[in-house]
Amino acid sequence: MAGRQRVSAPGSFWVHVRPRLRPIGEALFRDWLAITLGNHIWAWRRLSAGELAHEVAHIRHWREHGWWFPFVYLRAAVHARRSGGHWYFDNAFEREARTAAL
């Protein structure tokens, strides 16, 4: 179901569900589900509570780093890869978001 929902809570944010985003995202990332840009979470389907908690962790990252976040995230991905890990799964921001989702 497509739609947009504003989550009213301290530090509110928007969740956008757009099924038509699925093929676009999967062209870039095989298991893509959602992406967070600032205070907006874009997903191709409704998110479970754990998935939403993961994306809310990224909202905190955006708030902490501002518009520098994509660059800081990329630096963490490069560091993970150079350290012998996976650019996504071993990225410090993704590890923190996965912990928040537990």
Coordinates of N, CA, C and O in Angstrom, one line a residue:
M1 N 0.8 -1.2 0.0 CA 0.0 0.0 0.0 C 0.9 1.2 0.0 O 1.7 1.4 0.9
A2 N 0.7 2.1 -1.0 CA 1.5 3.3 -1.1 C 1.0 4.4 -0.1 O -0.2 4.4 0.2
G3 N 1.8 5.2 0.3 CA 1.4 6.3 1.2 C 2.5 7.0 1.9 O 3.7 6.6 1.7
R4 N 2.1 7.9 2.7 CA 3.1 8.7 3.5 C 2.5 8.8 4.9 O 1.3 9.0 5.1
Q5 N 3.4 8.7 5.9 CA 3.0 8.8 7.3 C 4.0 9.6 8.0 O 5.2 9.3 8.0
R6 N 3.5 10.6 8.7 CA 4.3 11.4 9.6 C 4.3 10.7 11.0 O 3.2 10.5 11.5
V7 N 5.4 10.4 11.5 CA 5.4 9.7 12.8 C 5.6 10.9 13.8 O 6.7 11.5 13.9
S8 N 4.6 11.1 14.7 CA 4.7 12.2 15.7 C 5.3 11.6 16.9 O 4.7 10.8 17.6
A9 N 6.4 12.1 17.2 CA 7.2 11.7 18.4 C 8.3 12.7 18.6 O 8.5 13.5 17.7
P10 N 8.9 12.7 19.7 CA 10.1 13.6 19.8 C 11.0 13.4 18.6 O 11.4 12.2 18.3
G11 N 11.3 14.4 17.9 CA 12.2 14.3 16.7 C 11.4 13.5 15.6 O 11.9 12.6 15.0
S12 N 10.2 14.0 15.2 CA 9.4 13.3 14.3 C 10.1 13.2 12.9 O 11.0 13.9 12.6
F13 N 9.5 12.2 12.1 CA 10.1 11.9 10.8 C 8.9 11.4 9.9 O 7.8 11.2 10.4
W14 N 9.3 11.3 8.6 CA 8.3 10.8 7.6 C 8.7 9.4 7.1 O 9.9 9.2 6.9
V15 N 7.7 8.6 6.9 CA 7.9 7.3 6.3 C 7.1 7.3 5.0 O 5.9 7.5 5.0
H16 N 7.7 7.1 3.9 CA 7.1 7.1 2.6 C 7.2 5.6 2.0 O 8.2 5.1 2.0
V17 N 6.0 5.1 1.7 CA 6.0 3.7 1.1 C 5.6 3.9 -0.3 O 4.5 4.3 -0.6
R18 N 6.5 3.5 -1.2 CA 6.2 3.6 -2.7 C 6.7 2.3 -3.3 O 7.8 2.1 -3.6
P19 N 5.7 1.4 -3.6 CA 6.1 0.1 -4.2 C 6.9 0.2 -5.5 O 7.7 -0.6 -5.8
R20 N 6.6 1.3 -6.2 CA 7.4 1.5 -7.5 C 8.9 1.7 -7.3 O 9.6 1.7 -8.3
L21 N 9.3 2.0 -6.1 CA 10.7 2.2 -5.8 C 11.5 0.8 -5.8 O 12.7 0.8 -6.0
R22 N 10.8 -0.3 -5.7 CA 11.5 -1.6 -5.6 C 12.4 -1.9 -6.7 O 13.6 -2.2 -6.5
P23 N 12.0 -1.8 -8.0 CA 12.9 -2.2 -9.1 C 14.1 -1.2 -9.2 O 15.2 -1.6 -9.6
I24 N 13.8 0.1 -8.8 CA 14.9 1.1 -8.9 C 16.0 0.7 -7.9 O 17.2 0.7 -8.2
G25 N 15.6 0.5 -6.6 CA 16.5 0.1 -5.6 C 17.2 -1.2 -5.8 O 18.4 -1.3 -5.6
E26 N 16.5 -2.2 -6.3 CA 17.1 -3.5 -6.6 C 18.1 -3.4 -7.7 O 19.0 -4.3 -7.8
A27 N 18.0 -2.5 -8.6 CA 19.0 -2.3 -9.6 C 20.3 -1.9 -9.0 O 21.4 -2.2 -9.6
L28 N 20.3 -1.3 -7.9 CA 21.5 -0.8 -7.2 C 22.0 -1.8 -6.1 O 23.2 -2.1 -6.0
F29 N 21.0 -2.3 -5.3 CA 21.3 -3.1 -4.2 C 20.3 -4.3 -4.2 O 19.1 -4.1 -4.1
R30 N 20.9 -5.5 -4.2 CA 20.0 -6.7 -4.4 C 18.9 -6.8 -3.4 O 17.8 -7.1 -3.7
D31 N 19.2 -6.7 -2.1 CA 18.2 -6.8 -1.1 C 17.7 -5.5 -0.5 O 17.3 -5.4 0.7
W32 N 17.6 -4.5 -1.3 CA 17.2 -3.2 -0.9 C 15.8 -3.2 -0.3 O 14.9 -3.8 -0.9
L33 N 15.6 -2.5 0.8 CA 14.3 -2.4 1.3 C 13.9 -0.9 1.6 O 12.8 -0.5 1.2
A34 N 14.9 -0.1 2.1 CA 14.6 1.3 2.5 C 15.8 2.1 2.5 O 16.9 1.5 2.6
I35 N 15.7 3.4 2.3 CA 16.8 4.3 2.4 C 16.3 5.5 3.2 O 15.1 5.9 3.1
T36 N 17.2 6.0 4.1 CA 16.9 7.2 4.9 C 17.6 8.4 4.4 O 18.8 8.3 4.2
L37 N 16.9 9.5 4.1 CA 17.5 10.7 3.7 C 17.0 11.8 4.6 O 15.8 12.2 4.5
G38 N 17.9 12.3 5.5 CA 17.4 13.3 6.4 C 16.4 12.7 7.4 O 16.6 11.7 8.0
N39 N 15.2 13.3 7.4 CA 14.1 12.9 8.3 C 13.1 12.1 7.5 O 11.9 11.9 7.9
H40 N 13.5 11.6 6.3 CA 12.5 10.8 5.5 C 13.1 9.4 5.2 O 14.2 9.2 4.8
I41 N 12.2 8.4 5.5 CA 12.5 7.0 5.2 C 11.7 6.7 4.0 O 10.5 6.8 4.0
W42 N 12.4 6.2 2.9 CA 11.7 5.8 1.7 C 11.8 4.2 1.6 O 12.9 3.7 1.7
A43 N 10.7 3.6 1.5 CA 10.6 2.1 1.4 C 9.7 1.7 0.3 O 8.8 2.4 -0.1
W44 N 9.9 0.5 -0.2 CA 9.0 0.0 -1.2 C 7.8 -0.8 -0.6 O 6.9 -1.2 -1.3
R45 N 7.9 -1.1 0.7 CA 6.8 -1.8 1.4 C 6.8 -1.3 2.8 O 7.7 -0.7 3.3
R46 N 5.7 -1.6 3.5 CA 5.6 -1.3 5.0 C 6.8 -2.0 5.7 O 7.1 -3.1 5.4
L47 N 7.3 -1.3 6.7 CA 8.4 -1.8 7.5 C 8.0 -2.5 8.7 O 7.0 -2.0 9.4
S48 N 8.6 -3.5 9.1 CA 8.4 -4.1 10.4 C 8.9 -3.2 11.5 O 9.7 -2.3 11.2
A49 N 8.6 -3.5 12.8 CA 9.1 -2.7 13.9 C 10.6 -2.7 13.9 O 11.2 -1.6 14.1
G50 N 11.2 -3.8 13.7 CA 12.7 -3.9 13.7 C 13.3 -3.1 12.5 O 14.3 -2.4 12.7
E51 N 12.7 -3.3 11.3 CA 13.2 -2.5 10.2 C 13.1 -1.0 10.4 O 14.0 -0.3 10.0
L52 N 12.0 -0.6 10.9 CA 11.8 0.8 11.2 C 12.8 1.3 12.2 O 13.4 2.4 12.1
A53 N 13.1 0.5 13.3 CA 14.1 0.9 14.3 C 15.5 1.1 13.6 O 16.2 2.0 13.9
H54 N 15.8 0.2 12.6 CA 17.0 0.3 11.9 C 17.1 1.6 11.2 O 18.1 2.3 11.2
E55 N 16.0 2.0 10.5 CA 16.0 3.2 9.7 C 16.0 4.5 10.6 O 16.6 5.5 10.3
V56 N 15.4 4.4 11.8 CA 15.4 5.5 12.7 C 16.8 5.7 13.2 O 17.2 6.9 13.5
A57 N 17.6 4.7 13.4 CA 19.0 4.8 13.8 C 19.7 5.7 12.7 O 20.5 6.5 13.1
H58 N 19.4 5.5 11.5 CA 20.0 6.3 10.4 C 19.5 7.8 10.5 O 20.3 8.7 10.1
I59 N 18.3 8.0 10.9 CA 17.8 9.3 11.1 C 18.7 10.0 12.2 O 19.1 11.2 12.0
R60 N 19.0 9.3 13.2 CA 19.9 9.8 14.3 C 21.2 10.2 13.7 O 21.9 11.2 14.0
H61 N 21.7 9.3 12.8 CA 23.0 9.6 12.1 C 23.0 10.9 11.3 O 23.9 11.7 11.3
W62 N 21.9 11.0 10.6 CA 21.7 12.2 9.8 C 21.7 13.5 10.7 O 22.3 14.5 10.4
R63 N 21.0 13.4 11.8 CA 20.9 14.5 12.7 C 22.2 14.8 13.3 O 22.6 16.0 13.6
E64 N 23.0 13.8 13.6 CA 24.3 14.0 14.2 C 25.3 14.6 13.2 O 26.1 15.5 13.6
H65 N 25.3 14.1 12.0 CA 26.3 14.5 11.0 C 25.8 15.5 10.0 O 26.6 16.1 9.2
G66 N 24.5 15.8 9.9 CA 23.9 16.7 9.0 C 24.2 16.2 7.5 O 24.2 15.0 7.3
W67 N 24.3 17.1 6.6 CA 24.5 16.8 5.2 C 25.8 16.2 4.9 O 26.1 15.8 3.8
W68 N 26.7 16.1 5.9 CA 28.0 15.4 5.8 C 27.8 13.9 5.9 O 28.7 13.2 5.6
F69 N 26.6 13.5 6.4 CA 26.5 12.0 6.7 C 26.8 11.1 5.5 O 27.5 10.1 5.6
P70 N 26.3 11.4 4.2 CA 26.7 10.5 3.1 C 28.2 10.4 3.0 O 28.7 9.2 2.7
F71 N 29.0 11.4 3.2 CA 30.4 11.3 3.1 C 31.0 10.5 4.3 O 32.0 9.7 4.1
V72 N 30.5 10.8 5.5 CA 31.0 10.0 6.6 C 30.6 8.5 6.5 O 31.4 7.7 6.8
Y73 N 29.4 8.3 6.0 CA 29.0 6.9 5.7 C 29.9 6.2 4.7 O 30.4 5.1 4.9
L74 N 30.2 6.9 3.6 CA 31.1 6.4 2.6 C 32.5 6.1 3.2 O 33.1 5.1 2.9
R75 N 33.0 7.0 4.0 CA 34.3 6.8 4.7 C 34.3 5.5 5.5 O 35.2 4.7 5.5
A76 N 33.2 5.3 6.3 CA 33.1 4.1 7.1 C 33.0 2.9 6.2 O 33.5 1.8 6.6
A77 N 32.3 3.0 5.1 CA 32.3 1.8 4.1 C 33.7 1.5 3.6 O 34.0 0.3 3.5
V78 N 34.4 2.5 3.2 CA 35.8 2.3 2.7 C 36.6 1.7 3.8 O 37.4 0.7 3.6
H79 N 36.5 2.2 5.0 CA 37.3 1.6 6.2 C 36.9 0.2 6.4 O 37.8 -0.7 6.6
A80 N 35.7 -0.2 6.4 CA 35.2 -1.6 6.6 C 35.9 -2.4 5.5 O 36.4 -3.5 5.8
R81 N 35.8 -2.0 4.2 CA 36.3 -2.8 3.1 C 37.8 -2.9 3.2 O 38.4 -4.0 3.0
R82 N 38.5 -1.9 3.5 CA 40.0 -1.9 3.6 C 40.4 -2.8 4.8 O 41.6 -3.2 4.9
S83 N 39.6 -2.9 5.8 CA 39.9 -3.7 7.0 C 39.6 -5.2 6.7 O 39.6 -6.0 7.6
G84 N 39.2 -5.5 5.5 CA 38.9 -6.9 5.1 C 37.4 -7.3 5.3 O 37.1 -8.5 5.1
G85 N 36.6 -6.4 5.7 CA 35.2 -6.7 5.8 C 34.3 -6.3 4.6 O 34.9 -5.9 3.6
H86 N 33.1 -6.4 4.8 CA 32.1 -6.0 3.7 C 31.8 -4.5 3.9 O 31.6 -4.0 5.0
W87 N 31.7 -3.8 2.8 CA 31.4 -2.3 2.9 C 30.1 -2.0 3.6 O 30.0 -1.0 4.2
Y88 N 29.1 -2.9 3.4 CA 27.8 -2.6 4.1 C 27.7 -3.3 5.4 O 27.4 -2.6 6.4
F89 N 27.8 -4.6 5.4 CA 27.6 -5.3 6.7 C 28.5 -5.0 7.8 O 28.2 -5.1 9.0
D90 N 29.8 -4.6 7.5 CA 30.7 -4.3 8.5 C 30.9 -2.7 8.7 O 31.8 -2.3 9.4
N91 N 30.1 -2.0 8.0 CA 30.1 -0.5 8.2 C 29.6 -0.2 9.6 O 28.6 -0.7 10.1
A92 N 30.3 0.7 10.3 CA 30.0 1.0 11.7 C 28.6 1.5 11.8 O 27.9 1.2 12.8
F93 N 28.1 2.3 10.9 CA 26.7 2.9 10.9 C 25.7 1.8 10.8 O 24.6 1.8 11.4
E94 N 25.9 0.8 9.9 CA 25.0 -0.3 9.7 C 25.0 -1.2 10.9 O 24.0 -1.7 11.4
R95 N 26.2 -1.5 11.5 CA 26.2 -2.3 12.7 C 25.4 -1.6 13.9 O 24.7 -2.3 14.6
E96 N 25.6 -0.3 14.0 CA 24.8 0.4 15.0 C 23.3 0.3 14.8 O 22.5 0.1 15.7
A97 N 22.9 0.5 13.5 CA 21.5 0.4 13.1 C 21.0 -1.0 13.4 O 19.8 -1.2 13.8
R98 N 21.7 -2.0 13.1 CA 21.3 -3.4 13.3 C 21.1 -3.7 14.8 O 20.1 -4.3 15.2
T99 N 22.0 -3.1 15.6 CA 21.8 -3.2 17.1 C 20.6 -2.6 17.6 O 19.9 -3.1 18.4
A100 N 20.3 -1.4 17.0 CA 19.1 -0.6 17.4 C 17.8 -1.4 17.0 O 16.8 -1.3 17.7
A101 N 17.9 -2.3 16.0 CA 16.7 -3.0 15.6 C 16.4 -4.2 16.4 O 15.4 -4.9 16.2
L102 N 17.3 -4.6 17.3 CA 17.1 -5.8 18.1 C 16.2 -5.6 19.2 O 16.0 -4.6 19.8

